[in-house]
Amino acid sequence: MPVQMKLSAITLDCPDPLALAAFYQKATGLELHPKSNADFAGLDCEDEVFIGFQRVDGYRAPRWPEQNVPQQLHMCFKVEQDLDQVEAQLLELGAGKPDHQPHGARARVLTDPVGHPFCIVEKAD
């Protein structure tokens, strides 16, 4: 019988947890966890999955798509709006857009303000 596990949290390393939490809060509309602080911040999701941000001294940003500083993980977000519109809003919030875009018109790879790659994907009808 397989182990029964349910995902409860995803935590990203970063140099400034509150700043990175603020970026994702503006991008997703999720609520900042009330016990967030300068060493660990988090966002509460409706589906009980928590997104955490932990301070790491000497943090080195991943470089997409190179592997000299691996991505380690990336998140994907389904969006209902037009990808161009969502991309523009995220770029205004501080996201970056790497030149390497492997998904064609159906998805975009962006990076958060400290270099973690994430994807925005059109929600399928």
C-alpha positions in Angstrom: 0.0 0.0 0.0 1.5 3.4 -0.9 2.1 6.0 1.7 -0.8 8.5 1.8 0.6 12.0 1.7 -1.0 15.4 1.0 1.0 18.4 0.0 0.8 21.0 2.7 3.6 23.5 1.9 6.1 24.7 -0.6 9.0 26.8 0.7 11.3 28.9 -1.3 14.8 30.1 -0.2 15.3 33.8 -0.6 17.3 36.8 0.8 14.2 38.7 2.1 11.2 36.6 3.0 8.8 39.5 3.5 9.7 41.1 0.2 9.3 37.9 -1.8 6.0 37.1 0.1 4.8 40.6 -0.9 5.5 39.9 -4.6 3.5 36.6 -4.5 0.8 38.2 -2.4 0.3 40.9 -5.1 0.4 38.4 -7.9 -2.0 35.9 -6.3 -4.2 37.8 -3.9 -3.4 35.3 -1.1 -3.3 36.4 2.5 0.0 36.9 4.4 0.3 34.5 7.3 0.0 36.6 10.5 3.2 35.2 12.0 5.3 36.1 9.0 8.6 37.8 9.9 12.0 38.8 8.5 13.3 35.2 8.7 10.2 33.3 7.5 7.1 34.5 5.8 4.2 32.7 4.2 1.0 32.9 2.3 -2.1 30.9 3.1 -3.8 29.2 0.2 -7.5 28.3 0.0 -6.7 24.6 -0.7 -4.6 24.4 2.5 -1.3 24.5 0.7 1.0 27.0 2.3 3.7 28.9 0.3 6.6 29.8 2.5 9.7 32.0 2.0 12.7 31.4 4.2 15.8 33.6 4.6 19.0 32.1 3.4 22.3 34.0 4.0 24.4 34.0 0.9 21.4 33.2 -1.3 22.3 32.6 -5.0 19.6 33.1 -7.5 18.8 30.3 -10.0 19.5 31.1 -13.6 16.9 29.9 -16.2 17.6 27.7 -18.2 21.2 27.2 -17.2 22.1 24.7 -14.5 25.2 26.3 -12.9 22.8 27.4 -10.2 19.9 25.0 -10.5 16.3 26.0 -10.3 15.6 23.4 -7.7 11.9 23.8 -8.2 9.4 26.0 -10.0 5.7 26.6 -9.5 3.0 26.8 -12.2 0.0 29.0 -12.0 -3.2 28.6 -14.1 -4.6 32.0 -15.2 -8.0 32.8 -16.6 -7.0 36.2 -18.1 -5.0 36.7 -21.4 -1.4 35.6 -20.9 -0.1 38.9 -22.3 -2.1 40.9 -19.8 -1.1 38.7 -16.8 2.6 38.8 -18.0 2.5 42.6 -18.1 1.0 42.9 -14.6 3.6 40.5 -13.2 6.5 42.4 -14.9 5.2 45.6 -13.3 5.3 43.8 -9.9 9.0 43.0 -10.4 9.0 39.7 -12.3 11.5 39.0 -15.0 11.1 37.3 -18.4 13.9 35.1 -19.5 14.7 34.9 -23.2 14.3 31.1 -23.2 10.6 30.3 -23.6 10.1 26.6 -24.2 6.3 26.4 -24.1 5.2 28.3 -27.1 1.9 30.3 -26.9 0.3 28.2 -24.2 2.5 29.2 -21.2 5.2 31.7 -20.2 8.2 31.2 -18.0 8.8 34.2 -15.7 11.1 34.7 -12.7 10.2 36.2 -9.4 12.3 39.1 -8.1 15.0 36.8 -6.6 15.3 34.5 -9.7 13.0 31.5 -9.0 11.4 30.5 -12.3 7.6 30.1 -12.4 5.1 29.5 -15.2 1.8 31.1 -16.0 -0.4 28.8 -18.0 -3.7 29.5 -19.8 -6.5 27.7 -18.0 -7.9 25.1 -20.4 -11.6 25.5 -21.4 
